[in-house]
Coordinates of C-alpha atoms and ligand atoms in Angstrom, one line a residue:
X56 CA 218.3 78.2 43.2
X57 CA 215.2 79.7 42.1
X58 CA 212.6 77.1 44.7
X59 CA 212.5 77.9 49.2
X60 CA 213.0 74.3 50.7
X61 CA 211.2 73.6 53.9
X62 CA 213.5 71.0 55.6
X63 CA 211.8 67.3 57.1
X64 CA 214.4 66.8 59.4
X65 CA 213.7 62.9 60.3
X66 CA 212.9 61.6 64.6
X67 CA 211.7 58.2 63.4
X68 CA 208.5 59.1 62.2
X69 CA 206.8 56.7 59.6
X70 CA 204.5 60.5 58.3
X71 CA 207.9 61.8 56.1
X72 CA 207.0 61.9 53.5
X73 CA 203.3 62.3 54.0
X74 CA 204.4 65.7 54.8
X75 CA 206.6 66.5 52.9
X76 CA 204.0 65.9 49.6
X77 CA 201.4 68.4 51.6
X78 CA 204.5 71.4 51.9
X79 CA 205.1 70.3 47.9
X80 CA 201.3 70.2 47.1
X81 CA 201.0 74.2 48.2
X82 CA 203.8 74.8 45.7
X83 CA 207.2 75.0 48.1
X84 CA 210.3 72.3 47.7
X85 CA 210.6 70.2 50.7
X86 CA 213.8 67.6 51.9
X87 CA 213.3 65.3 54.2
X88 CA 217.0 64.9 56.4
X89 CA 218.1 62.9 58.4
X90 CA 218.4 64.2 62.8
X91 CA 221.2 64.3 63.7
X92 CA 222.1 66.9 60.4
X93 CA 224.7 69.4 61.8
X94 CA 224.1 73.5 61.9
X95 CA 226.7 73.6 59.2
X96 CA 225.0 70.9 56.8
X97 CA 222.1 72.3 57.5
X98 CA 223.5 76.2 56.1
X99 CA 225.3 74.9 53.1
X100 CA 221.7 73.7 51.6
X101 CA 220.0 76.3 49.6
X102 CA 217.4 78.9 50.3
X103 CA 216.3 77.3 53.8
X104 CA 213.4 79.1 54.6
X105 CA 211.7 76.8 58.5
X106 CA 212.4 73.4 59.1
X107 CA 209.5 70.6 60.7
X108 CA 211.7 68.3 63.5
X109 CA 209.7 65.0 62.7
X110 CA 208.9 62.7 65.6
X111 CA 207.4 59.5 65.9
X112 CA 207.4 55.8 66.4
X113 CA 210.9 54.8 65.4
X114 CA 212.6 57.2 67.8
X115 CA 213.8 54.9 70.3
X116 CA 217.3 54.1 68.9
X117 CA 219.3 51.0 70.2
X118 CA 217.5 51.8 73.4
X119 CA 218.0 55.3 73.4
X120 CA 215.4 58.2 71.8
X121 CA 216.5 60.2 69.1
X122 CA 217.5 64.2 69.6
X123 CA 218.1 67.1 67.2
X124 CA 221.9 68.8 68.0
X125 CA 220.6 72.0 70.0
X126 CA 222.4 74.4 68.1
X127 CA 219.9 73.6 65.9
X128 CA 217.5 75.9 68.2
X129 CA 220.5 78.2 67.4
X130 CA 220.2 79.4 63.4
X131 CA 216.5 81.9 63.9
X132 CA 215.1 79.3 61.5
X133 CA 211.6 79.5 62.2
X134 CA 210.4 75.8 63.6
X135 CA 207.5 74.0 64.6
X136 CA 208.3 69.8 66.0
X137 CA 205.6 67.1 65.5
X138 CA 204.7 64.2 68.4
X139 CA 208.7 65.1 69.0
X140 CA 208.2 66.0 73.4
X141 CA 210.9 66.7 74.4
X142 CA 210.8 69.9 71.3
X143 CA 211.9 73.0 72.4
X144 CA 210.6 74.6 69.6
X145 CA 207.2 77.0 71.0
X146 CA 204.3 75.2 68.1
X147 CA 204.7 71.8 68.7
X148 CA 202.3 69.4 67.7
X149 CA 200.9 66.3 68.3
X150 CA 199.7 64.7 65.5
X151 CA 199.8 65.4 62.1
X152 CA 199.0 69.5 60.9
X153 CA 195.9 70.5 59.3
X154 CA 197.0 71.5 55.9
X155 CA 195.4 74.8 57.0
X156 CA 198.6 74.6 59.8
X157 CA 200.8 73.9 58.0
X158 CA 200.2 77.1 55.8
X159 CA 200.2 79.0 58.5
X160 CA 203.8 77.9 59.3
X161 CA 204.6 77.7 55.4
X162 CA 203.9 81.4 53.9
X163 CA 203.1 83.1 57.6
X164 CA 206.6 81.9 59.6
X165 CA 208.9 80.4 57.7
X166 CA 207.9 83.7 54.9
X167 CA 208.4 81.3 52.0
X168 CA 207.2 81.9 48.1
X169 CA 205.2 78.6 46.9
X170 CA 207.7 78.4 43.7
X171 CA 208.1 75.2 43.5
X172 CA 206.8 74.0 39.8
X173 CA 208.4 71.3 37.4
X174 CA 209.8 74.7 35.8
X175 CA 211.8 76.4 38.1
X176 CA 212.8 72.4 39.2
X177 CA 214.4 71.5 35.5
X178 CA 215.9 74.6 35.4
X179 CA 218.1 74.5 39.0
X180 CA 218.6 70.6 37.8
X181 CA 220.2 71.9 34.7
X182 CA 222.7 74.2 35.8
X183 CA 223.0 71.7 38.4
X184 CA 224.3 69.0 36.1
X185 CA 226.7 72.2 33.8
X186 CA 228.8 72.7 37.1
X187 CA 229.2 68.8 38.1
X188 CA 229.8 67.6 34.9
X189 CA 231.3 70.6 33.2
X190 CA 233.0 69.8 29.3
X191 CA 233.0 65.9 30.8
X192 CA 230.8 63.2 29.1
X193 CA 228.2 60.5 31.4
X194 CA 227.2 58.0 30.5
X195 CA 223.7 56.1 30.7
X196 CA 222.4 52.8 30.4
X197 CA 218.6 54.2 28.7
X198 CA 215.8 51.4 29.3
X199 CA 213.9 52.6 27.9
X200 CA 211.9 53.1 31.2
X201 CA 210.2 56.3 32.8
X202 CA 212.9 56.4 35.1
X203 CA 216.1 56.3 32.9
X204 CA 213.9 58.2 30.0
X205 CA 213.7 61.3 32.1
X206 CA 217.0 61.3 33.1
X207 CA 217.8 60.8 29.1
X208 CA 215.4 63.3 28.4
X209 CA 217.2 66.0 31.4
X210 CA 220.8 65.5 30.2
X211 CA 220.1 66.7 27.0
X212 CA 218.8 69.6 27.9
X213 CA 221.5 70.2 30.1
X214 CA 224.4 68.8 28.0
X215 CA 223.5 67.7 25.1
X216 CA 226.1 65.6 22.8
X217 CA 228.2 65.2 26.3
X218 CA 225.6 62.3 27.0
X219 CA 225.7 59.2 26.0
X220 CA 222.8 56.7 26.0
X221 CA 223.0 53.1 25.6
X222 CA 220.3 51.3 25.0
X223 CA 221.1 47.1 25.7
X224 CA 218.1 45.1 23.5
X225 CA 218.1 42.4 25.7
X226 CA 215.8 40.2 23.5
X227 CA 213.0 40.5 25.8
X228 CA 211.6 43.4 25.1
X229 CA 207.9 44.5 24.5
X230 CA 207.1 44.4 20.9
X231 CA 208.2 48.1 19.4
X232 CA 209.4 48.5 22.7
X233 CA 212.8 49.0 21.6
X234 CA 212.0 51.4 18.6
X235 CA 210.7 53.4 20.1
X236 CA 213.5 54.1 22.9
X237 CA 215.9 54.4 19.5
X238 CA 212.7 57.3 17.6
X239 CA 212.2 59.8 20.9
X240 CA 215.8 59.0 21.4
X241 CA 218.2 59.4 18.5
X242 CA 215.3 60.7 15.9
X243 CA 213.2 63.1 17.8
X244 CA 215.4 63.8 20.6
X245 CA 218.5 63.8 18.7
X246 CA 220.3 61.9 21.8
X247 CA 223.9 60.6 21.7
X248 CA 222.4 57.5 20.8
X249 CA 224.1 53.2 21.2
X250 CA 222.2 50.6 19.9
X251 CA 223.4 47.3 21.1
X252 CA 220.2 44.6 19.8
X253 CA 221.9 41.9 21.9
X254 CA 219.4 39.4 21.9
X255 CA 221.0 36.1 20.4
X256 CA 223.3 36.8 23.0
X257 CA 220.3 36.6 25.9
X258 CA 218.8 34.4 24.4
X259 CA 221.7 31.5 24.3
X260 CA 222.3 32.1 27.7
X261 CA 218.7 31.1 28.8
X262 CA 218.9 28.2 26.5
X263 CA 217.3 25.0 29.2
X264 CA 217.5 27.1 32.0
X265 CA 213.4 26.9 34.1
X266 CA 214.7 28.0 37.2
X267 CA 213.2 31.7 38.1
X268 CA 215.7 32.5 39.9
X269 CA 218.6 31.6 37.8
X270 CA 216.9 33.0 34.9
X271 CA 216.6 36.6 36.8
X272 CA 220.4 36.1 37.2
X273 CA 221.6 34.9 33.9
X274 CA 219.2 38.2 32.8
X275 CA 220.7 41.0 35.1
X276 CA 224.6 39.6 35.1
X277 CA 224.8 39.7 31.4
X278 CA 222.8 43.0 31.4
X279 CA 226.0 44.0 33.3
X280 CA 228.4 42.4 31.6
X281 CA 227.1 43.9 27.7
X282 CA 226.7 47.5 29.6
X283 CA 230.2 47.2 30.9
X284 CA 231.7 45.8 27.2
X285 CA 230.2 48.7 25.8
X286 CA 231.5 51.2 28.3
X287 CA 235.1 50.1 28.0
X288 CA 234.9 50.9 24.5
X289 CA 234.4 54.8 25.3
X290 CA 236.8 57.3 26.0
X291 CA 237.0 59.5 28.3
X292 CA 233.9 59.6 30.4
X293 CA 233.7 60.1 34.6
X294 CA 229.8 60.6 35.2
X295 CA 227.1 57.3 35.1
X296 CA 223.4 58.9 34.5
X297 CA 221.1 57.4 37.3
X298 CA 217.1 57.6 37.7
X299 CA 217.8 57.3 41.0
X300 CA 214.4 58.6 42.8
X301 CA 213.4 59.7 46.1
X302 CA 211.6 56.9 47.5
X303 CA 214.8 54.4 46.6
X304 CA 217.0 56.6 48.6
X305 CA 213.9 57.3 51.8
X306 CA 213.7 53.0 51.2
X307 CA 217.4 53.0 51.8
X308 CA 216.5 54.4 55.4
X309 CA 218.3 57.1 57.3
X310 CA 219.3 55.7 61.0
X311 CA 215.2 56.3 62.2
X312 CA 213.2 54.9 59.7
X313 CA 212.4 51.6 59.0
X314 CA 215.2 50.5 56.3
X315 CA 212.7 49.1 53.1
X316 CA 214.9 48.2 51.0
X317 CA 218.6 48.8 50.6
X318 CA 218.9 51.2 47.2
X319 CA 221.0 49.6 44.9
X320 CA 222.3 51.3 41.8
X321 CA 224.3 50.0 38.8
X322 CA 224.6 47.2 41.1
X323 CA 227.5 45.1 40.1
X324 CA 229.7 47.3 38.1
X325 CA 233.9 46.0 37.7
X326 CA 235.8 48.7 40.3
X327 CA 237.7 50.1 38.4
X328 CA 234.5 51.1 36.2
X329 CA 235.0 54.6 38.2
X330 CA 232.2 57.8 37.2
X331 CA 230.9 59.6 40.0
X332 CA 227.1 59.4 40.0
X333 CA 224.4 61.8 38.4
X334 CA 221.2 61.7 39.9
X335 CA 219.1 64.3 38.8
X336 CA 215.7 62.8 39.8
X337 CA 216.8 61.7 43.0
X338 CA 214.1 64.2 44.8
X339 CA 211.3 63.2 42.9
X340 CA 207.9 61.3 43.8
X341 CA 206.9 58.7 41.3
X342 CA 203.9 60.9 40.5
X343 CA 206.7 64.5 39.7
X344 CA 209.3 62.4 38.0
X345 CA 205.5 61.8 35.8
X346 CA 205.3 65.0 35.5
X347 CA 208.9 65.8 35.1
X348 CA 209.6 64.0 32.0
X349 CA 206.1 65.4 29.9
X350 CA 208.0 68.6 31.1
X351 CA 210.6 67.8 29.3
X352 CA 208.8 66.9 26.2
X353 CA 208.7 62.9 26.3
X354 CA 205.7 60.9 24.8
X355 CA 202.5 60.4 26.7
X356 CA 202.7 56.5 26.5
X357 CA 206.5 56.5 27.5
X358 CA 206.0 58.8 30.8
X359 CA 202.8 57.1 32.0
X360 CA 204.1 53.5 31.7
X361 CA 203.0 50.8 33.5
X362 CA 205.7 49.2 35.4
X363 CA 207.5 46.4 33.6
X364 CA 209.9 44.0 35.1
X365 CA 214.0 44.5 34.7
X366 CA 214.3 40.9 32.8
X367 CA 211.9 41.5 30.8
X368 CA 209.2 39.2 28.9
X369 CA 212.0 36.4 30.3
X370 CA 209.7 36.4 33.5
X371 CA 206.6 36.1 31.8
X372 CA 207.7 33.0 28.9
X373 CA 208.4 30.7 32.4
X374 CA 210.4 28.1 32.4
X375 CA 213.1 27.8 30.0
X376 CA 212.6 30.5 27.4
X377 CA 212.2 29.4 24.0
X378 CA 211.6 31.8 20.6
X379 CA 208.1 30.2 19.8
X380 CA 206.2 31.2 23.1
X381 CA 208.3 34.3 24.1
X382 CA 206.5 35.4 20.6
X383 CA 203.2 34.1 22.1
X384 CA 204.1 36.5 25.1
X385 CA 205.3 39.7 23.5
X386 CA 202.3 39.2 20.6
X387 CA 199.4 38.1 23.4
X388 CA 200.7 41.3 25.2
X389 CA 200.6 43.6 22.4
X390 CA 197.0 42.6 22.2
X391 CA 196.2 42.6 25.4
X392 CA 197.2 46.2 25.8
X393 CA 196.0 47.5 22.3
X394 CA 192.6 46.3 23.7
X395 CA 192.9 47.6 27.0
X396 CA 193.6 51.1 25.3
X397 CA 190.4 50.7 23.6
X398 CA 188.4 49.8 26.7
X399 CA 190.0 53.1 28.8
X400 CA 191.5 50.7 30.8
X401 CA 194.8 51.7 30.1
X402 CA 194.7 54.3 32.2
X403 CA 192.8 53.0 34.8
X404 CA 193.9 49.1 35.5
X405 CA 197.8 49.3 37.4
X406 CA 199.3 46.5 35.9
X407 CA 198.4 43.7 32.8
X408 CA 200.5 41.9 31.0
X409 CA 200.2 38.4 29.5
X410 CA 202.4 34.9 30.4
X411 CA 202.7 31.7 28.7
X412 CA 203.4 29.1 30.4
X413 CA 205.7 26.1 29.6
X414 CA 203.1 23.1 29.1
X415 CA 200.3 22.5 26.8
X416 CA 196.7 21.7 26.6
X417 CA 194.4 19.4 23.6
X418 CA 192.8 21.5 21.4
X419 CA 191.2 21.2 17.4
X420 CA 191.9 24.0 15.0
X421 CA 190.0 22.9 11.5
X422 CA 188.7 19.7 12.2
X423 CA 192.4 18.3 13.7
X424 CA 193.0 17.8 17.0
X425 CA 196.2 20.1 17.6
X426 CA 198.5 20.3 21.3
X427 CA 199.5 23.7 21.8
X428 CA 200.3 26.8 24.4
X429 CA 198.5 28.6 26.7
X430 CA 197.6 32.5 27.2
X431 CA 196.7 33.6 31.2
X432 CA 196.2 37.2 31.3
X433 CA 197.0 38.9 34.1
X434 CA 195.4 42.2 35.1
X435 CA 195.6 43.8 38.3
X436 CA 195.4 47.4 40.6
X437 CA 197.7 47.7 43.8
X438 CA 198.8 51.2 45.2
X439 CA 202.4 50.1 45.9
X440 CA 203.0 46.8 44.5
X441 CA 203.2 44.7 48.0
X442 CA 199.1 43.9 47.8
X443 CA 197.2 43.9 45.2
X444 CA 194.2 42.9 43.8
X445 CA 192.6 41.3 40.4
X446 CA 190.4 44.0 38.2
X447 CA 187.0 42.7 37.0
X448 CA 187.3 43.6 33.7
X449 CA 183.9 43.2 31.3
X450 CA 183.8 39.8 29.8
X451 CA 182.9 41.1 26.4
X452 CA 186.4 43.2 27.3
X453 CA 187.7 39.5 27.7
X454 CA 186.0 37.5 24.9
X455 CA 186.8 39.9 22.3
X456 CA 191.3 39.4 23.5
X457 CA 190.7 36.1 24.2
X458 CA 189.1 35.6 20.2
X459 CA 192.2 37.9 18.6
X460 CA 194.4 36.1 20.8
X461 CA 193.6 32.7 19.2
X462 CA 193.2 34.2 16.3
X463 CA 196.7 35.4 15.7
X464 CA 199.1 34.3 18.1
X465 CA 200.4 31.5 16.4
X466 CA 200.6 27.6 18.9
X467 CA 198.2 29.4 20.7
X468 CA 194.8 27.0 21.6
X469 CA 193.1 28.6 25.6
X470 CA 193.0 32.0 27.3
X471 CA 192.5 32.2 30.4
X472 CA 191.9 35.1 33.3
X473 CA 194.3 35.1 36.3
X474 CA 192.0 35.5 39.2
X475 CA 194.9 36.1 42.0
X476 CA 195.1 38.2 44.6
X477 CA 198.3 39.3 45.8
X478 CA 199.1 37.3 48.5
X479 CA 199.2 34.5 48.3
X480 CA 200.1 35.0 44.7
X481 CA 202.5 37.4 43.9
X482 CA 202.1 39.9 40.8
X483 CA 204.1 38.2 38.2
X484 CA 204.6 34.8 37.8
X485 CA 208.9 33.8 38.6
Ligands
XMP651 P1 205.8 40.9 42.3 O1 205.4 39.8 41.0 O2 206.3 40.7 43.3 O3 206.4 41.6 41.7 O4 204.8 40.9 43.0 C1 205.3 43.4 42.2 C2 205.9 44.6 41.0 O5 207.6 44.9 40.3 C3 207.6 44.2 39.4 N1 208.7 43.2 39.4 C4 210.0 43.6 38.8 N2 210.3 45.0 38.1 N3 213.1 44.2 38.3 C5 211.8 45.3 38.5 O6 212.6 46.6 37.5 C6 212.3 43.2 38.6 O7 213.0 41.9 38.3 C7 210.6 42.5 39.0 N4 210.4 41.7 39.7 C8 209.2 41.9 39.3 C9 206.6 43.5 38.8 O8 206.2 43.5 37.5 C10 205.4 44.2 39.3 O9 205.1 45.9 39.4

């Protein structure tokens, strides 16, 4: 391994990732581990240069304060503690150390080198993947989202044709999205890519289904089935690649960290499809995943794209999906994205999309009465998607988008702008 490591032991702090990111920003790799790690486990980690014992408000578990194993003090690693009164370290901090204090610990006490960068990270991961996989094959569901795209690029670099990517087009992708996945991965990166056009199958299953939860279940369930069918056609696959990233792991909770949500990998794959997982991004934060994608040569648009829900346009074509309205969502979304890019808003706004409800309103086209659908534009900003505020889009930009949608999208006679923050609204409509 090329990188020195500072280990953070989680004794109930809510600030583990803050310290981890601070250390990484100083160019030194850092990982969060549970407080009850054993001396053996710690010694098993590569290039450990020092340890931060990080206490905090969740230090009481079942009425008892958690402690590290005393033998860790004997290992001779430089240590500091934060908000951990029982600590036996020399240097103790009551609150988060300043950057200067961290620097002094990392570079003077621990003598760590600032050798954490994407190039080294990728070289390390490529080596680890080759060791893990040997001459076996890896299967990867390539949605075209940031995480799966970066994992694919990493695996292609490490094992080339031993990676089999499966891209399932569920018919609910944005305009030209599947085409771009095929172009980048098959044509440019020469990936071994199986493209499955399952649009008809998905739309068939979704016919007349209006309930949002039901729609989501059908899309998720069908996705697993299509992927499983493809997996069964292939021979000699032992591994499954996954775009698990660091927040997924941390949010699943260590003993002391509050569980935010359970981390589920490709949930729902049948038991008899037994794969060992390959998760080369599992130590990266989202912005690091993007930097890794850029370093691996993926197009900027693919790496910096806005979040897109798994069920795709299916949750933006409200109620029971029809081809007519799905097309209206897809086309209006493409116009919105084009105009946002022209206005420079694509770099400013966190998420923006269009929605088409399943009711009509009266209008007039060519001096005749029409009864047609409406397009709702939504543009929001958020940090963590838990709360969101509405972007105050320039009136002229909104007018331009509205005029284009009314002129270019069939079956639409009205455009609205959604002014609702989250809460009480959610970001998506379904
Ligand atoms: P809500 O609508 O809950 O959305 O305010 C929060 C964020 O999550 C995205 N979203 C999803 N992402 N699978 C995903 O990967 C999903 O099923 C899903 N549903 C919502 C949504 O686009 C927003 O960014």
